[in-house]
PDB file of C-alpha atoms in Angstrom:
ATOM      1  CA  MET A 297      30.825   1.074  11.673  1.00 64.00           C
ATOM      2  CA  ASN A 298      30.569  -2.174   9.714  1.00 79.00           C
ATOM      3  CA  LYS A 299      29.485  -2.375   6.082  1.00 92.00           C
ATOM      4  CA  PHE A 300      25.868  -3.250   6.870  1.00 95.00           C
ATOM      5  CA  GLU A 301      25.241  -0.890   9.774  1.00 95.00           C
ATOM      6  CA  LEU A 302      22.558   1.282   8.177  1.00 97.00           C
ATOM      7  CA  ASP A 303      20.542  -1.774   7.132  1.00 97.00           C
ATOM      8  CA  GLU A 304      21.018  -3.267  10.591  1.00 96.00           C
ATOM      9  CA  ARG A 305      19.915  -0.148  12.422  1.00 96.00           C
ATOM     10  CA  PHE A 306      16.788   0.470  10.367  1.00 97.00           C
ATOM     11  CA  ALA A 307      15.777  -3.210  10.192  1.00 96.00           C
ATOM     12  CA  LEU A 308      16.138  -3.667  13.953  1.00 95.00           C
ATOM     13  CA  GLY A 309      12.881  -1.943  14.949  1.00 93.00           C
ATOM     14  CA  PRO A 310      10.569  -4.097  12.791  1.00 91.00           C
ATOM     15  CA  SER A 311      12.473  -7.187  13.947  1.00 92.00           C
ATOM     16  CA  ILE A 312      12.004  -6.344  17.630  1.00 92.00           C
ATOM     17  CA  LEU A 313       8.297  -5.746  16.959  1.00 89.00           C
ATOM     18  CA  HIS A 314       8.032  -9.093  15.120  1.00 84.00           C
ATOM     19  CA  LEU A 315       6.578  -7.536  11.984  1.00 83.00           C
ATOM     20  CA  ALA A 316       6.596 -10.608   9.758  1.00 73.00           C
ATOM     21  CA  SER A 317       5.778  -8.652   6.596  1.00 74.00           C
ATOM     22  CA  CYS A 318       8.993  -6.659   7.026  1.00 82.00           C
ATOM     23  CA  GLY A 319      11.367  -9.611   7.397  1.00 83.00           C
ATOM     24  CA  PRO A 320      12.335 -12.540   9.649  1.00 85.00           C
ATOM     25  CA  GLU A 321      10.758 -12.272  13.098  1.00 78.00           C
ATOM     26  CA  THR A 322      13.851 -13.862  14.660  1.00 83.00           C
ATOM     27  CA  ALA A 323      16.338 -11.387  13.170  1.00 93.00           C
ATOM     28  CA  ALA A 324      16.653  -8.987  16.128  1.00 94.00           C
ATOM     29  CA  GLY A 325      19.179 -11.040  18.106  1.00 93.00           C
ATOM     30  CA  THR A 326      21.469 -11.511  15.125  1.00 94.00           C
ATOM     31  CA  ILE A 327      21.283  -7.814  14.224  1.00 94.00           C
ATOM     32  CA  LEU A 328      22.049  -6.700  17.789  1.00 93.00           C
ATOM     33  CA  GLU A 329      25.012  -9.070  17.904  1.00 93.00           C
ATOM     34  CA  ALA A 330      26.347  -7.677  14.638  1.00 93.00           C
ATOM     35  CA  LEU A 331      25.941  -4.086  15.844  1.00 92.00           C
ATOM     36  CA  ASP A 332      27.792  -4.979  19.052  1.00 91.00           C
ATOM     37  CA  THR A 333      30.641  -6.962  17.490  1.00 90.00           C
ATOM     38  CA  SER A 334      30.790  -5.602  13.909  1.00 88.00           C
ATOM     39  CA  ASP A 335      30.640  -9.229  12.744  1.00 89.00           C
ATOM     40  CA  GLU A 336      29.371  -9.002   9.151  1.00 91.00           C
ATOM     41  CA  ARG A 337      29.386 -12.711   8.232  1.00 91.00           C
ATOM     42  CA  LYS A 338      25.672 -13.440   8.746  1.00 92.00           C
ATOM     43  CA  MET A 339      24.337 -10.185   7.360  1.00 94.00           C
ATOM     44  CA  PRO A 340      24.067 -10.742   3.566  1.00 93.00           C
ATOM     45  CA  GLU A 341      22.021 -13.911   3.968  1.00 93.00           C
ATOM     46  CA  LEU A 342      19.853 -12.416   6.720  1.00 94.00           C
ATOM     47  CA  LEU A 343      19.170  -9.069   5.030  1.00 94.00           C
ATOM     48  CA  ALA A 344      18.228 -10.815   1.772  1.00 91.00           C
ATOM     49  CA  LYS A 345      15.225 -12.193   3.692  1.00 91.00           C
ATOM     50  CA  PHE A 346      13.818  -8.681   4.192  1.00 92.00           C
ATOM     51  CA  PRO A 347      11.692  -8.486   1.004  1.00 89.00           C
ATOM     52  CA  ASN A 348      11.347  -4.710   0.724  1.00 91.00           C
ATOM     53  CA  LEU A 349      14.947  -3.964   1.601  1.00 95.00           C
ATOM     54  CA  ASP A 350      16.171  -6.645  -0.810  1.00 94.00           C
ATOM     55  CA  ALA A 351      13.945  -5.560  -3.696  1.00 93.00           C
ATOM     56  CA  PHE A 352      14.768  -1.865  -3.472  1.00 96.00           C
ATOM     57  CA  GLN A 353      18.492  -2.152  -2.779  1.00 97.00           C
ATOM     58  CA  SER A 354      19.020  -4.954  -5.308  1.00 96.00           C
ATOM     59  CA  ALA A 355      17.211  -3.055  -8.059  1.00 96.00           C
ATOM     60  CA  LEU A 356      18.941   0.249  -7.287  1.00 98.00           C
ATOM     61  CA  GLY A 357      22.339  -1.462  -7.079  1.00 97.00           C
ATOM     62  CA  LYS A 358      21.891  -3.050 -10.500  1.00 96.00           C
ATOM     63  CA  ILE A 359      20.710   0.190 -12.076  1.00 97.00           C
ATOM     64  CA  VAL A 360      23.588   2.331 -10.805  1.00 97.00           C
ATOM     65  CA  GLY A 361      26.243  -0.400 -10.961  1.00 97.00           C
ATOM     66  CA  GLU A 362      26.915  -0.807  -7.241  1.00 97.00           C
ATOM     67  CA  ASP A 363      26.824  -3.660  -4.735  1.00 97.00           C
ATOM     68  CA  PRO A 364      23.271  -3.671  -3.275  1.00 96.00           C
ATOM     69  CA  PHE A 365      24.859  -3.481   0.196  1.00 96.00           C
ATOM     70  CA  ASP A 366      27.251  -0.658  -0.654  1.00 97.00           C
ATOM     71  CA  PRO A 367      26.882   1.991   2.079  1.00 96.00           C
ATOM     72  CA  SER A 368      25.794   4.546  -0.531  1.00 97.00           C
ATOM     73  CA  ILE A 369      22.928   2.247  -1.611  1.00 98.00           C
ATOM     74  CA  GLN A 370      21.880   1.667   1.993  1.00 98.00           C
ATOM     75  CA  GLU A 371      21.909   5.408   2.633  1.00 98.00           C
ATOM     76  CA  ALA A 372      19.937   6.061  -0.568  1.00 98.00           C
ATOM     77  CA  TYR A 373      17.214   3.627   0.484  1.00 98.00           C
ATOM     78  CA  TRP A 374      16.879   4.639   4.123  1.00 98.00           C
ATOM     79  CA  ILE A 375      17.729   8.351   4.036  1.00 98.00           C
ATOM     80  CA  GLY A 376      18.325   9.535   0.470  1.00 98.00           C
ATOM     81  CA  ASN A 377      21.285  10.694  -1.600  1.00 98.00           C
ATOM     82  CA  MET A 378      22.370  11.375  -5.177  1.00 97.00           C
ATOM     83  CA  GLN A 379      22.155   7.687  -6.162  1.00 98.00           C
ATOM     84  CA  LEU A 380      18.378   8.056  -6.298  1.00 98.00           C
ATOM     85  CA  ARG A 381      18.621  10.606  -9.104  1.00 98.00           C
ATOM     86  CA  LYS A 382      20.230   7.987 -11.358  1.00 97.00           C
ATOM     87  CA  ALA A 383      17.224   5.677 -11.186  1.00 97.00           C
ATOM     88  CA  LEU A 384      14.115   7.884 -11.419  1.00 98.00           C
ATOM     89  CA  ASP A 385      13.056   6.592 -14.863  1.00 96.00           C
ATOM     90  CA  LYS A 386       9.604   4.994 -14.527  1.00 94.00           C
ATOM     91  CA  ASN A 387      10.780   2.057 -16.669  1.00 94.00           C
ATOM     92  CA  ASN A 388      12.821   0.908 -13.656  1.00 96.00           C
ATOM     93  CA  TYR A 389       9.548   0.105 -11.907  1.00 95.00           C
ATOM     94  CA  GLN A 390       9.282  -3.210 -13.752  1.00 92.00           C
ATOM     95  CA  LYS A 391      12.786  -4.171 -12.598  1.00 92.00           C
ATOM     96  CA  LEU A 392      11.692  -3.533  -9.035  1.00 93.00           C
ATOM     97  CA  LEU A 393       8.502  -5.580  -9.387  1.00 91.00           C
ATOM     98  CA  GLY A 394      10.504  -8.399 -10.939  1.00 89.00           C
ATOM     99  CA  ILE A 395      12.531  -8.799  -7.763  1.00 89.00           C
ATOM    100  CA  TYR A 396       9.352  -8.726  -5.669  1.00 87.00           C
ATOM    101  CA  ARG A 397       7.971 -11.569  -7.788  1.00 85.00           C
ATOM    102  CA  LYS A 398      11.047 -13.652  -6.997  1.00 81.00           C
ATOM    103  CA  HIS A 399      10.189 -13.392  -3.295  1.00 75.00           C
ATOM    104  CA  GLY A 400       6.816 -14.994  -3.997  1.00 70.00           C
ATOM    105  CA  ALA A 401       5.073 -13.558  -0.949  1.00 56.00           C
ATOM    106  CA  PHE A 402       3.754 -10.598  -2.922  1.00 59.00           C
ATOM    107  CA  THR A 403       2.074 -12.476  -5.795  1.00 58.00           C
ATOM    108  CA  GLY A 404      -1.402 -11.661  -4.462  1.00 65.00           C
ATOM    109  CA  PHE A 405      -1.148  -7.991  -5.361  1.00 71.00           C
ATOM    110  CA  ILE A 406       1.920  -7.648  -7.600  1.00 78.00           C
ATOM    111  CA  ASP A 407      -0.255  -7.628 -10.740  1.00 80.00           C
ATOM    112  CA  GLU A 408      -2.254  -4.730  -9.278  1.00 79.00           C
ATOM    113  CA  LEU A 409       0.960  -2.824  -8.624  1.00 83.00           C
ATOM    114  CA  ALA A 410       2.004  -3.421 -12.231  1.00 84.00           C
ATOM    115  CA  THR A 411      -1.042  -1.460 -13.421  1.00 84.00           C
ATOM    116  CA  ARG A 412      -0.185   1.541 -11.226  1.00 83.00           C
ATOM    117  CA  ILE A 413       2.844   3.008 -12.972  1.00 88.00           C
ATOM    118  CA  PRO A 414       4.352   5.961 -11.080  1.00 92.00           C
ATOM    119  CA  LYS A 415       5.573   9.038 -12.921  1.00 93.00           C
ATOM    120  CA  LYS A 416       9.006   8.221 -11.534  1.00 95.00           C
ATOM    121  CA  VAL A 417      10.491   5.598  -9.269  1.00 97.00           C
ATOM    122  CA  ILE A 418      12.133   6.734  -6.059  1.00 98.00           C
ATOM    123  CA  PHE A 419      14.172   3.883  -4.612  1.00 98.00           C
ATOM    124  CA  HIS A 420      13.607   5.150  -1.083  1.00 98.00           C
ATOM    125  CA  HIS A 421      12.008   3.437   1.882  1.00 97.00           C
ATOM    126  CA  ASN A 422       9.283   6.076   2.121  1.00 97.00           C
ATOM    127  CA  PHE A 423       8.283   5.445  -1.500  1.00 96.00           C
ATOM    128  CA  GLN A 424       8.204   1.731  -0.692  1.00 95.00           C
ATOM    129  CA  VAL A 425       5.922   2.347   2.296  1.00 94.00           C
ATOM    130  CA  THR A 426       3.453   4.685   0.609  1.00 92.00           C
ATOM    131  CA  TRP A 427       3.433   3.113  -2.866  1.00 90.00           C
ATOM    132  CA  ILE A 428       4.131  -0.609  -2.373  1.00 86.00           C
ATOM    133  CA  GLY A 429       3.282  -1.269   1.272  1.00 79.00           C
ATOM    134  CA  VAL A 430      -0.128   0.392   1.410  1.00 73.00           C
ATOM    135  CA  ALA A 431      -1.347  -1.592  -1.614  1.00 63.00           C
ATOM    136  CA  ASP A 432      -1.325  -4.651   0.647  1.00 62.00           C
ATOM    137  CA  ALA A 433      -3.066  -2.740   3.454  1.00 59.00           C
ATOM    138  CA  GLY A 434      -6.110  -1.509   1.543  1.00 64.00           C
ATOM    139  CA  GLY A 435      -4.802   1.923   0.639  1.00 69.00           C
ATOM    140  CA  LEU A 436      -3.117   4.814   2.406  1.00 80.00           C
ATOM    141  CA  ASP A 437      -6.331   6.179   3.945  1.00 73.00           C
ATOM    142  CA  ARG A 438      -6.818   2.933   5.866  1.00 76.00           C
ATOM    143  CA  SER A 439      -3.226   2.627   6.987  1.00 78.00           C
ATOM    144  CA  LEU A 440      -2.064   6.208   7.548  1.00 90.00           C
ATOM    145  CA  SER A 441      -1.012   5.626  11.175  1.00 90.00           C
ATOM    146  CA  ALA A 442       0.945   2.482  10.280  1.00 90.00           C
ATOM    147  CA  ALA A 443       2.492   4.248   7.300  1.00 92.00           C
ATOM    148  CA  ASN A 444       3.798   7.020   9.549  1.00 94.00           C
ATOM    149  CA  ASN A 445       5.285   4.452  11.928  1.00 93.00           C
ATOM    150  CA  CYS A 446       6.962   2.625   9.056  1.00 94.00           C
ATOM    151  CA  MET A 447       8.243   5.698   7.228  1.00 96.00           C
ATOM    152  CA  ILE A 448      11.693   7.032   8.066  1.00 98.00           C
ATOM    153  CA  ARG A 449      11.091  10.474   9.541  1.00 98.00           C
ATOM    154  CA  GLY A 450      13.618  13.045  10.610  1.00 98.00           C
ATOM    155  CA  GLY A 451      13.208  15.078  13.766  1.00 97.00           C
ATOM    156  CA  LYS A 452      14.955  17.558  16.051  1.00 98.00           C
ATOM    157  CA  ILE A 453      15.315  16.642  19.707  1.00 98.00           C
ATOM    158  CA  THR A 454      13.667  19.167  22.016  1.00 98.00           C
ATOM    159  CA  GLU A 455      13.867  17.211  25.274  1.00 97.00           C
ATOM    160  CA  ILE A 456      15.463  14.037  26.660  1.00 96.00           C
ATOM    161  CA  GLY A 457      14.039  12.097  29.600  1.00 92.00           C
ATOM    162  CA  GLY A 458      15.258   8.638  30.550  1.00 87.00           C
ATOM    163  CA  LYS A 459      14.967   6.401  27.490  1.00 92.00           C
ATOM    164  CA  LYS A 460      12.591   8.666  25.624  1.00 96.00           C
ATOM    165  CA  LEU A 461      13.014  11.732  23.456  1.00 96.00           C
ATOM    166  CA  ARG A 462      10.627  14.501  22.579  1.00 97.00           C
ATOM    167  CA  VAL A 463      11.164  15.412  18.939  1.00 98.00           C
ATOM    168  CA  GLU A 464       9.821  17.980  16.532  1.00 98.00           C
ATOM    169  CA  ILE A 465       9.191  15.748  13.553  1.00 98.00           C
ATOM    170  CA  ASP A 466       7.416  15.536  10.205  1.00 95.00           C
ATOM    171  CA  ARG A 467       4.220  13.471   9.997  1.00 96.00           C
ATOM    172  CA  LEU A 468       2.249  12.468   6.911  1.00 96.00           C
ATOM    173  CA  LYS A 469      -1.278  13.887   7.040  1.00 94.00           C
ATOM    174  CA  LYS A 470      -4.167  14.167   4.638  1.00 91.00           C
ATOM    175  CA  GLY A 471      -5.032  17.756   3.788  1.00 85.00           C
ATOM    176  CA  ILE A 472      -7.766  19.323   1.697  1.00 86.00           C
ATOM    177  CA  ARG A 473      -5.683  19.089  -1.474  1.00 85.00           C
ATOM    178  CA  GLY A 474      -3.935  15.811  -0.784  1.00 90.00           C
ATOM    179  CA  TYR A 475      -1.244  14.413   1.478  1.00 93.00           C
ATOM    180  CA  VAL A 476       1.348  16.676   3.114  1.00 94.00           C
ATOM    181  CA  MET A 477       4.152  16.421   5.652  1.00 96.00           C
ATOM    182  CA  LYS A 478       3.574  18.621   8.693  1.00 95.00           C
ATOM    183  CA  LYS A 479       5.683  19.268  11.783  1.00 95.00           C
ATOM    184  CA  ASN A 480       4.430  18.189  15.187  1.00 94.00           C
ATOM    185  CA  HIS A 481       5.869  16.927  18.476  1.00 97.00           C
ATOM    186  CA  GLU A 482       6.123  13.221  19.260  1.00 97.00           C
ATOM    187  CA  ILE A 483       7.779  10.944  21.801  1.00 97.00           C
ATOM    188  CA  ALA A 484      10.309   8.423  20.463  1.00 97.00           C
ATOM    189  CA  GLY A 485      12.068   5.581  22.230  1.00 96.00           C
ATOM    190  CA  TYR A 486      15.802   5.904  22.763  1.00 93.00           C
ATOM    191  CA  ASP A 487      18.440   3.291  23.561  1.00 94.00           C
ATOM    192  CA  PRO A 488      21.573   5.130  24.796  1.00 94.00           C
ATOM    193  CA  ILE A 489      23.692   2.065  23.996  1.00 92.00           C
ATOM    194  CA  LEU A 490      22.714   2.060  20.320  1.00 93.00           C
ATOM    195  CA  VAL A 491      22.568   5.841  19.882  1.00 95.00           C
ATOM    196  CA  LYS A 492      25.145   7.461  22.130  1.00 93.00           C
ATOM    197  CA  ASN A 493      25.489  10.942  23.606  1.00 94.00           C
ATOM    198  CA  LEU A 494      22.357  12.553  22.220  1.00 96.00           C
ATOM    199  CA  LYS A 495      21.461  16.066  23.331  1.00 96.00           C
ATOM    200  CA  ALA A 496      18.710  18.600  22.712  1.00 97.00           C
ATOM    201  CA  GLY A 497      19.088  20.121  19.257  1.00 98.00           C
ATOM    202  CA  ASP A 498      20.466  16.948  17.628  1.00 98.00           C
ATOM    203  CA  LEU A 499      18.798  15.643  14.476  1.00 98.00           C
ATOM    204  CA  VAL A 500      17.679  12.009  14.503  1.00 98.00           C
ATOM    205  CA  ALA A 501      15.958   9.464  12.270  1.00 98.00           C
ATOM    206  CA  VAL A 502      12.933   7.702  13.755  1.00 98.00           C
ATOM    207  CA  HIS A 503      11.485   4.342  12.617  1.00 97.00           C
ATOM    208  CA  TRP A 504       8.627   2.426  14.259  1.00 95.00           C
ATOM    209  CA  GLY A 505       8.687   4.720  17.277  1.00 95.00           C
ATOM    210  CA  GLY A 506      12.390   4.239  17.963  1.00 96.00           C
ATOM    211  CA  THR A 507      15.397   6.505  17.498  1.00 98.00           C
ATOM    212  CA  VAL A 508      17.606   4.794  14.924  1.00 98.00           C
ATOM    213  CA  MET A 509      20.571   7.137  14.629  1.00 97.00           C
ATOM    214  CA  ARG A 510      21.797  10.711  14.777  1.00 98.00           C
ATOM    215  CA  ILE A 511      21.793  12.269  11.306  1.00 98.00           C
ATOM    216  CA  SER A 512      23.605  15.245   9.860  1.00 98.00           C
ATOM    217  CA  LYS A 513      21.986  18.416   8.572  1.00 98.00           C
ATOM    218  CA  GLU A 514      22.706  17.270   5.004  1.00 98.00           C
ATOM    219  CA  GLN A 515      21.111  13.881   5.652  1.00 98.00           C
ATOM    220  CA  MET A 516      18.071  15.612   7.146  1.00 98.00           C
ATOM    221  CA  GLN A 517      17.765  17.728   4.007  1.00 98.00           C
ATOM    222  CA  GLN A 518      18.025  14.641   1.797  1.00 98.00           C
ATOM    223  CA  LEU A 519      15.440  12.753   3.850  1.00 98.00           C
ATOM    224  CA  GLU A 520      13.001  15.652   3.726  1.00 98.00           C
ATOM    225  CA  TYR A 521      13.567  16.213   0.005  1.00 98.00           C
ATOM    226  CA  TRP A 522      12.977  12.619  -1.097  1.00 98.00           C
ATOM    227  CA  THR A 523      10.057  12.214   1.279  1.00 98.00           C
ATOM    228  CA  ASN A 524       8.396  15.320  -0.143  1.00 97.00           C
ATOM    229  CA  GLU A 525       9.074  14.139  -3.702  1.00 97.00           C
ATOM    230  CA  THR A 526       7.288  10.902  -2.801  1.00 96.00           C
ATOM    231  CA  VAL A 527       4.362  12.683  -1.150  1.00 95.00           C
ATOM    232  CA  LYS A 528       3.790  14.768  -4.302  1.00 94.00           C
ATOM    233  CA  MET A 529       2.852  11.562  -6.144  1.00 91.00           C
ATOM    234  CA  LEU A 530       0.333  10.282  -3.577  1.00 89.00           C
TER     235      LEU A 530
END
């Protein structure tokens, strides 16, 4: 594993799908090369062009005193860990928005975000999707399907067939009393070169319909915990 592997793995899906709002549309080839060769030289410059990744990891790194690309910061953003607890103060929200302003692309709605102060800031990708991302998409109600695709969701493999997995996985849904995460079964893409030796019963992280990596039971618990903490604020 190279230093940037978590960022590479989770940024690959949006790059393959050419989602310009997520980062450079031409990044997939460079990311795949880095995953194959462990060549880290191009990664800092490339990953800094992913506005959400850069804003969240840069802000969290500064707050906790770590390199924004430290593996613990990458894990905090994509999956969740104890680093997030050090940065929950809502005053850190302005630090986050300040980095977004530097990117320039978000100036159309950054002032609106500044008026919506969360009770706490969770420097996690799923907070970014449901708090920052949906503001540009007209609200969560209008973009619930896209939000689920973009969120990092943990699932348990129940069946493997070719390059697809059937997984029991959480999905964000709107209930009578607000948004909730509920288990259901979905099909996820699977590249056996990128994620090796999977079997039924393994836990995996899914992003944009693709299986990103096998995760441990502890990582699954962290992902579910920080996702649920985010959902409570929606």
